[in-house]
mmCIF file with all atom_site columns, C-alpha atoms in Angstrom:
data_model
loop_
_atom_site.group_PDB
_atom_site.id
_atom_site.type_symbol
_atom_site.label_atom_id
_atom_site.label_alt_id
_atom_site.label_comp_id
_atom_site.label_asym_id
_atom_site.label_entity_id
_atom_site.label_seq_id
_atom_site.pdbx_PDB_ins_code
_atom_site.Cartn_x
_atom_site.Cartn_y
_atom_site.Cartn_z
_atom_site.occupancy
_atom_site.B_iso_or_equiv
_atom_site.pdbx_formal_charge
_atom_site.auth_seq_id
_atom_site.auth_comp_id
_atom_site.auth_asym_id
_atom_site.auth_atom_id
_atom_site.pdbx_PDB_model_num
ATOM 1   C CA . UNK H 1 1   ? -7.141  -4.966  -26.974 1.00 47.00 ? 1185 UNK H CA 1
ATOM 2   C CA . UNK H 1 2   ? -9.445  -4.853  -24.021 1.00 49.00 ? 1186 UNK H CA 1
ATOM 3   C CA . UNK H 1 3   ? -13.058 -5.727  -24.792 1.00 50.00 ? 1187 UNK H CA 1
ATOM 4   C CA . UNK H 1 4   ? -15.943 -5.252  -22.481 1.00 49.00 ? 1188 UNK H CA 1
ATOM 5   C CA . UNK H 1 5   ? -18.924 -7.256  -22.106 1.00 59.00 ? 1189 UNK H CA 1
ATOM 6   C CA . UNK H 1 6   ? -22.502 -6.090  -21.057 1.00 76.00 ? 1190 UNK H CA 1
ATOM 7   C CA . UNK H 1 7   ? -24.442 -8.458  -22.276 1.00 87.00 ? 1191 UNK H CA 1
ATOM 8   C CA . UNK H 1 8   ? -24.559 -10.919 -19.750 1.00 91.00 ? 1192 UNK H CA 1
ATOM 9   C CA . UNK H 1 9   ? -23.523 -11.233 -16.165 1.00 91.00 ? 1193 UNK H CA 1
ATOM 10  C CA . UNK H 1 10  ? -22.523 -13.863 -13.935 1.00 93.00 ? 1194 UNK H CA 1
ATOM 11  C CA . UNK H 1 11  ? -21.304 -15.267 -10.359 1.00 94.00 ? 1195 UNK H CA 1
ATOM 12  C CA . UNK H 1 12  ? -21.272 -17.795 -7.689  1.00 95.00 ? 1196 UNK H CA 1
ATOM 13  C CA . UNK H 1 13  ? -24.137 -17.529 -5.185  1.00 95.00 ? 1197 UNK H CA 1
ATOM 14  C CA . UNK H 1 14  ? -21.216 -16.697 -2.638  1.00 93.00 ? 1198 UNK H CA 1
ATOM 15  C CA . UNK H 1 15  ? -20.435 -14.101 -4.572  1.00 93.00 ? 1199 UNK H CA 1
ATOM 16  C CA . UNK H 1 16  ? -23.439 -11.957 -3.997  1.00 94.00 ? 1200 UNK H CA 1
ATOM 17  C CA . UNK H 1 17  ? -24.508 -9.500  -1.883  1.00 94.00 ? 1201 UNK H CA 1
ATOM 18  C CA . UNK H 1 18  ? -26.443 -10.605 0.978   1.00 93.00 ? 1202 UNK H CA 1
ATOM 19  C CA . UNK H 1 19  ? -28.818 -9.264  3.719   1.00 88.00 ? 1203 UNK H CA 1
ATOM 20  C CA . UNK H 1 20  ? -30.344 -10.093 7.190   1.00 84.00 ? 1204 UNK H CA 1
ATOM 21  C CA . UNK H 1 21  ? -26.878 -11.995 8.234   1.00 83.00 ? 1205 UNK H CA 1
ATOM 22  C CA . UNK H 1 22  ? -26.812 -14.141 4.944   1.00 82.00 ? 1206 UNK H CA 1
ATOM 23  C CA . UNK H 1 23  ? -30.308 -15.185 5.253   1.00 86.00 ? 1207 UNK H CA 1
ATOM 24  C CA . UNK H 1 24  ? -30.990 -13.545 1.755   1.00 92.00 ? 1208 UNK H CA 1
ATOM 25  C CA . UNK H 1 25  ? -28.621 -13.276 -1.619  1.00 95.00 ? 1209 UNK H CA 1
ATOM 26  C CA . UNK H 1 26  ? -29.530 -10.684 -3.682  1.00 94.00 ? 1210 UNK H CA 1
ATOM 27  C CA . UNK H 1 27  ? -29.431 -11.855 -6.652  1.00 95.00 ? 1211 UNK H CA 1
ATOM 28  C CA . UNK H 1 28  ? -31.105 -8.916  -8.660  1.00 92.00 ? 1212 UNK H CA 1
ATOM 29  C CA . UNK H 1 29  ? -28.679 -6.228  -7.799  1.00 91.00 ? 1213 UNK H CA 1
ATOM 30  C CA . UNK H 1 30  ? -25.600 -8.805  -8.157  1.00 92.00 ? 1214 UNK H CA 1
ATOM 31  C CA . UNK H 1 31  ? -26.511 -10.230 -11.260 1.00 92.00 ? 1215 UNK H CA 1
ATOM 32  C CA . UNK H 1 32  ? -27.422 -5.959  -12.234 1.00 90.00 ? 1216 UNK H CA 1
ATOM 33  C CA . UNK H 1 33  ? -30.774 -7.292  -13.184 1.00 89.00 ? 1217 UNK H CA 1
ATOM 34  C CA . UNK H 1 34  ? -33.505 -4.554  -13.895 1.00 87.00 ? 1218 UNK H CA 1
ATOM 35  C CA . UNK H 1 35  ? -36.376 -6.777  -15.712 1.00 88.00 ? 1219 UNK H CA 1
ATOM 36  C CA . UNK H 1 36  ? -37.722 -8.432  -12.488 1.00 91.00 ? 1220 UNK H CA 1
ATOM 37  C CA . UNK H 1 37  ? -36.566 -8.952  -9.148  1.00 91.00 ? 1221 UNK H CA 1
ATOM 38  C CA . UNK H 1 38  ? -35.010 -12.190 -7.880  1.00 95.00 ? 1222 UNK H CA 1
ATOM 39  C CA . UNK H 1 39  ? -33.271 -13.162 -4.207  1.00 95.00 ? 1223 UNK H CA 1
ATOM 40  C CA . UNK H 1 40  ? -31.754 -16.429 -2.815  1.00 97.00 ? 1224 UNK H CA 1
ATOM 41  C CA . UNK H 1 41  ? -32.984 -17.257 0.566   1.00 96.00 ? 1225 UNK H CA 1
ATOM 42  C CA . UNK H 1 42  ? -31.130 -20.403 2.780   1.00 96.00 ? 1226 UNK H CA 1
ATOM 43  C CA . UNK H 1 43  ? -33.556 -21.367 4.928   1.00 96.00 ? 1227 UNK H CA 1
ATOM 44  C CA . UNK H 1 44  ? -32.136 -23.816 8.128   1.00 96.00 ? 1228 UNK H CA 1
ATOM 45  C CA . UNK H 1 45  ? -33.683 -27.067 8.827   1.00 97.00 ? 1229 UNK H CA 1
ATOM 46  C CA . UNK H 1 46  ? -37.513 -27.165 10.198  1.00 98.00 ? 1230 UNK H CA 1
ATOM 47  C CA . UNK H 1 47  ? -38.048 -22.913 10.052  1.00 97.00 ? 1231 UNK H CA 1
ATOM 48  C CA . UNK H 1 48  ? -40.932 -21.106 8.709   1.00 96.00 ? 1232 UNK H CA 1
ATOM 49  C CA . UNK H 1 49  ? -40.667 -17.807 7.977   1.00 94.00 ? 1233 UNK H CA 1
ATOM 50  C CA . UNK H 1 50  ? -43.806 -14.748 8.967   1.00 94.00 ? 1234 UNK H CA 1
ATOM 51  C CA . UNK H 1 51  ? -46.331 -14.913 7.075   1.00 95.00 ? 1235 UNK H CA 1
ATOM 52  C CA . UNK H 1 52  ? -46.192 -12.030 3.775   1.00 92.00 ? 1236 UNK H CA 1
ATOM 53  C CA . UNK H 1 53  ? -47.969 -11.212 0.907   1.00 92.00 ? 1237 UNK H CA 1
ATOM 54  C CA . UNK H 1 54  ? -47.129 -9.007  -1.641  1.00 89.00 ? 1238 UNK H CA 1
ATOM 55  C CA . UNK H 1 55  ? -50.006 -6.514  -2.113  1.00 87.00 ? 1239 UNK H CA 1
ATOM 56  C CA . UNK H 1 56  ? -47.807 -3.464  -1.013  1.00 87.00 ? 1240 UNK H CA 1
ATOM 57  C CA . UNK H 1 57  ? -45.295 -4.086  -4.277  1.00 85.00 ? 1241 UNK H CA 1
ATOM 58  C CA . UNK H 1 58  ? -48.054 -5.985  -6.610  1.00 88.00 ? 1242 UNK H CA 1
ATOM 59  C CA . UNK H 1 59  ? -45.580 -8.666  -6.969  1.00 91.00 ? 1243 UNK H CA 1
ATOM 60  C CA . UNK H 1 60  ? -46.268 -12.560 -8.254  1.00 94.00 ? 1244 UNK H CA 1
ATOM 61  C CA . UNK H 1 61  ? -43.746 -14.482 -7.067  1.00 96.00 ? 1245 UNK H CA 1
ATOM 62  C CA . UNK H 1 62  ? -42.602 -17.608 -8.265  1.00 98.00 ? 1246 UNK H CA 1
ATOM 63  C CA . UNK H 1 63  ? -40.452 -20.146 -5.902  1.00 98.00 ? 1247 UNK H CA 1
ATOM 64  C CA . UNK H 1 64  ? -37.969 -22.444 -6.966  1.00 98.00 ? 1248 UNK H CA 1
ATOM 65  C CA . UNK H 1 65  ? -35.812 -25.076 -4.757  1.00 98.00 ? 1249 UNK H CA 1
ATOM 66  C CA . UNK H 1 66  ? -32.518 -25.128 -5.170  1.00 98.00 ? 1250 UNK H CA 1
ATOM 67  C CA . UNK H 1 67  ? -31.456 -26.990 -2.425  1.00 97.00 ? 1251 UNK H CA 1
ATOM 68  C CA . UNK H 1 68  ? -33.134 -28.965 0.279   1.00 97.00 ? 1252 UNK H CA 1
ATOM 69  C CA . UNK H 1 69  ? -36.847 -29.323 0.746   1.00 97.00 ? 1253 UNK H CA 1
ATOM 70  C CA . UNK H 1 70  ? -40.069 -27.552 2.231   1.00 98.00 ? 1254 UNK H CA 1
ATOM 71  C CA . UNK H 1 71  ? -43.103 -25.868 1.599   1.00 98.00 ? 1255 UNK H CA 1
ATOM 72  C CA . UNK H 1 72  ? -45.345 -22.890 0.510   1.00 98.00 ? 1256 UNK H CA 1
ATOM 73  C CA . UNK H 1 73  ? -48.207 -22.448 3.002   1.00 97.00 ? 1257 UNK H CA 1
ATOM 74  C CA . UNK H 1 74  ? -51.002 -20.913 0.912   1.00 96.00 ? 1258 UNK H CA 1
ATOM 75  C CA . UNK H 1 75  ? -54.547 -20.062 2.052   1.00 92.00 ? 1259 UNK H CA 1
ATOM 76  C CA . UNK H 1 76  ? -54.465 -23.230 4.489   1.00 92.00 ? 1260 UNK H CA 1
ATOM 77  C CA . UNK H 1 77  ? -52.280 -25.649 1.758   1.00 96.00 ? 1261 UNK H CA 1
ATOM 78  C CA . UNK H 1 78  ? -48.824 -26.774 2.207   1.00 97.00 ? 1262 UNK H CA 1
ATOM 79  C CA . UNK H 1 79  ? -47.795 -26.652 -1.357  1.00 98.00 ? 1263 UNK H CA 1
ATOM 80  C CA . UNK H 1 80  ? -44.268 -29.183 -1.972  1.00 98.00 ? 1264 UNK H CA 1
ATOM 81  C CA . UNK H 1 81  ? -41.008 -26.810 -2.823  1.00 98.00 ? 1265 UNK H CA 1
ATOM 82  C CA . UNK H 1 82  ? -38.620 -29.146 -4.269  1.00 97.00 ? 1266 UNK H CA 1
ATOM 83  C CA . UNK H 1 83  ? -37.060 -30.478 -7.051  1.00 95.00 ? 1267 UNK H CA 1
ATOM 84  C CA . UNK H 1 84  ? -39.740 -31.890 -8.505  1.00 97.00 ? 1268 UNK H CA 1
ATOM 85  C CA . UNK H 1 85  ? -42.120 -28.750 -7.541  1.00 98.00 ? 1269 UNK H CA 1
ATOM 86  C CA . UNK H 1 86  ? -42.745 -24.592 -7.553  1.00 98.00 ? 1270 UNK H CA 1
ATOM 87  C CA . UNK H 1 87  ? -44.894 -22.938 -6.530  1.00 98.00 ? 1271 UNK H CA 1
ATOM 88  C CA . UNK H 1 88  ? -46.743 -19.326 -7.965  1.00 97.00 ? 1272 UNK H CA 1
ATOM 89  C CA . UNK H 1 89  ? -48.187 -16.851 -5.487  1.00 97.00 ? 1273 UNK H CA 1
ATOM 90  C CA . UNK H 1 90  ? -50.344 -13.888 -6.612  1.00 96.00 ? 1274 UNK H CA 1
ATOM 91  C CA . UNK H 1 91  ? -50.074 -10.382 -4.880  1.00 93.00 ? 1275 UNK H CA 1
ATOM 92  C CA . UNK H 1 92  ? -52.188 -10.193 -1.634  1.00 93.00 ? 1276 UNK H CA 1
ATOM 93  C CA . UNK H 1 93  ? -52.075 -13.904 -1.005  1.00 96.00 ? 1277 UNK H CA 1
ATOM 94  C CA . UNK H 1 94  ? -50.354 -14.383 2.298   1.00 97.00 ? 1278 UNK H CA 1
ATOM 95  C CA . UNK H 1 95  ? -47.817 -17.098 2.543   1.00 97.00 ? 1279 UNK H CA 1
ATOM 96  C CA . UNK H 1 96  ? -45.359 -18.917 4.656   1.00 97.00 ? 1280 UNK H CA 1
ATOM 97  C CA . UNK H 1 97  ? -41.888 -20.333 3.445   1.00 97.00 ? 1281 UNK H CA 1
ATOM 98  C CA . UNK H 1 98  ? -41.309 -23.574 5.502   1.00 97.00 ? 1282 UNK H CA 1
ATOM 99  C CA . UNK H 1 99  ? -38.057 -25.628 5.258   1.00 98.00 ? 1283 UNK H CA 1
ATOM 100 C CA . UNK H 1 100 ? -37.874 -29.665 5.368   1.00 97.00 ? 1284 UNK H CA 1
ATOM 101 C CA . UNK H 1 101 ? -35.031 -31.738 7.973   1.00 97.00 ? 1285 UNK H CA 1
ATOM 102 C CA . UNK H 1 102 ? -32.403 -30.647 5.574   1.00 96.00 ? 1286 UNK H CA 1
ATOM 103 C CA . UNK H 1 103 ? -33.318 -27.158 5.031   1.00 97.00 ? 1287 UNK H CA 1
ATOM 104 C CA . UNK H 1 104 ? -34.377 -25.154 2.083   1.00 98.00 ? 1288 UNK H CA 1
ATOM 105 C CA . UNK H 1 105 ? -32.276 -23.189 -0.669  1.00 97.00 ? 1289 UNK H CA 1
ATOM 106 C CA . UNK H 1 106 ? -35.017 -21.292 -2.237  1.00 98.00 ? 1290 UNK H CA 1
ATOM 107 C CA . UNK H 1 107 ? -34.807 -19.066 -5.452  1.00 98.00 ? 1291 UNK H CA 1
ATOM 108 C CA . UNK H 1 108 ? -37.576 -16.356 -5.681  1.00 97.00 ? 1292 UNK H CA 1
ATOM 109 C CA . UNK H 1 109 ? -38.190 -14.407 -8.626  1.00 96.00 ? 1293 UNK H CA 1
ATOM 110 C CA . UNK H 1 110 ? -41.056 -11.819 -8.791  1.00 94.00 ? 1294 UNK H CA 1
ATOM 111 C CA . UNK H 1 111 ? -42.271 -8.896  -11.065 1.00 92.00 ? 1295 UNK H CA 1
ATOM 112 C CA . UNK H 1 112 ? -45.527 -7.016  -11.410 1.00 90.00 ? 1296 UNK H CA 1
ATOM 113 C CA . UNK H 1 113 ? -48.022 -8.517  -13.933 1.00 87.00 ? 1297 UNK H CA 1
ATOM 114 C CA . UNK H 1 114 ? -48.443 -6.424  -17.057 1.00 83.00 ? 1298 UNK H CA 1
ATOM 115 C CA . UNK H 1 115 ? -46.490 -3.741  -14.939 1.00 79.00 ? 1299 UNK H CA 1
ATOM 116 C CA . UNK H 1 116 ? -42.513 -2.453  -14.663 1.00 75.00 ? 1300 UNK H CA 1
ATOM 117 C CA . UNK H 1 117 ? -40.298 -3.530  -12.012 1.00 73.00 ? 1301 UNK H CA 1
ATOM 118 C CA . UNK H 1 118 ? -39.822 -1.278  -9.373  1.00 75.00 ? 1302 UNK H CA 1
ATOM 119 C CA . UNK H 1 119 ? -37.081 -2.686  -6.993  1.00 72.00 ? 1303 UNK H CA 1
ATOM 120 C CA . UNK H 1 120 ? -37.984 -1.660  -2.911  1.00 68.00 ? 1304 UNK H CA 1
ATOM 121 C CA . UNK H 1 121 ? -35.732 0.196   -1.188  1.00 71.00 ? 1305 UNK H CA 1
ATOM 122 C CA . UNK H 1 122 ? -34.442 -2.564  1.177   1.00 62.00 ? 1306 UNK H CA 1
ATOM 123 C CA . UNK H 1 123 ? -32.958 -4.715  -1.914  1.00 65.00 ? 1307 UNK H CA 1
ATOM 124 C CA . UNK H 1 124 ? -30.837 -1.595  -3.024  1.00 63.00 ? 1308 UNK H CA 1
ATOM 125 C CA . UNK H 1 125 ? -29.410 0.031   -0.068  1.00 48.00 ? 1309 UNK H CA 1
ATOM 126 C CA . UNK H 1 126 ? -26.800 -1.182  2.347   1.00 45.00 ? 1310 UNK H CA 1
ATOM 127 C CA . UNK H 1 127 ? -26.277 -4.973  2.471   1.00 49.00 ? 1311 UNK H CA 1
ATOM 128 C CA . UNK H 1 128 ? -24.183 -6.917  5.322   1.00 52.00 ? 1312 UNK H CA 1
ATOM 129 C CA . UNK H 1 129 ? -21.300 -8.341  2.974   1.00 46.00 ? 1313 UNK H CA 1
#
């Protein structure tokens, strides 16, 4: 007898869908998550990424290392990301991902205070693998 699950879902990070060459694994629409949104992002040694905020989507964000070391750059901090450290980022607060020597395996998770999840268009559609 064949039983079916859909309770739960789970894979290796390799096994998820990526975006911008790898940079990004989206974890939200592998994992069929609906709650919140959530990506992977491998970050190379010494790289900072553009500067964002979130004010568009209303999005906190929350980032947690996973690998590697680095930094959020917040309103003129360097704020550690890893192990031992995360960081929380309101919507509208610009920041910069930066990567230690080793680079930076970065988890971030974000949803809309008191709001509902509404996933943007570029973490649905087409992905490169």
């Amino acid at each position: 007898m064949m039983r079916t699950v859909t309770g739960y879902s789970a894979k290796s990070i390799d096994e998820l869908p990526t975006l911008w060459d790898g940079f990004a694994k989206l974890v939200r629409p592998g994992l069929d998550i609906t709650a919140f949104g959530a990506n992977i992002m491998d970050l190379p040694p010494d790289y900072s990424t553009k500067s964002h905020d979130e004010s568009e989507s209303g999005q906190q964000e929350l980032y947690v290392a996973l690998g590697g070391s680095g930094s959020v750059d917040v309103e003129g901090a360097s704020l550690p990301l890893d192990a031992d450290h995360m960081v929380r980022v309101d919507p509208g607060t610009p920041r910069v991902l930066s990567s230690g020597p080793d680079g930076l395996r970065v988890l971030c998770v974000g949803g809309v205070p008191g709001g509902v999840y509404e996933p943007p268009e570029w973490s649905s559609g087409a992905v490169d693998s």
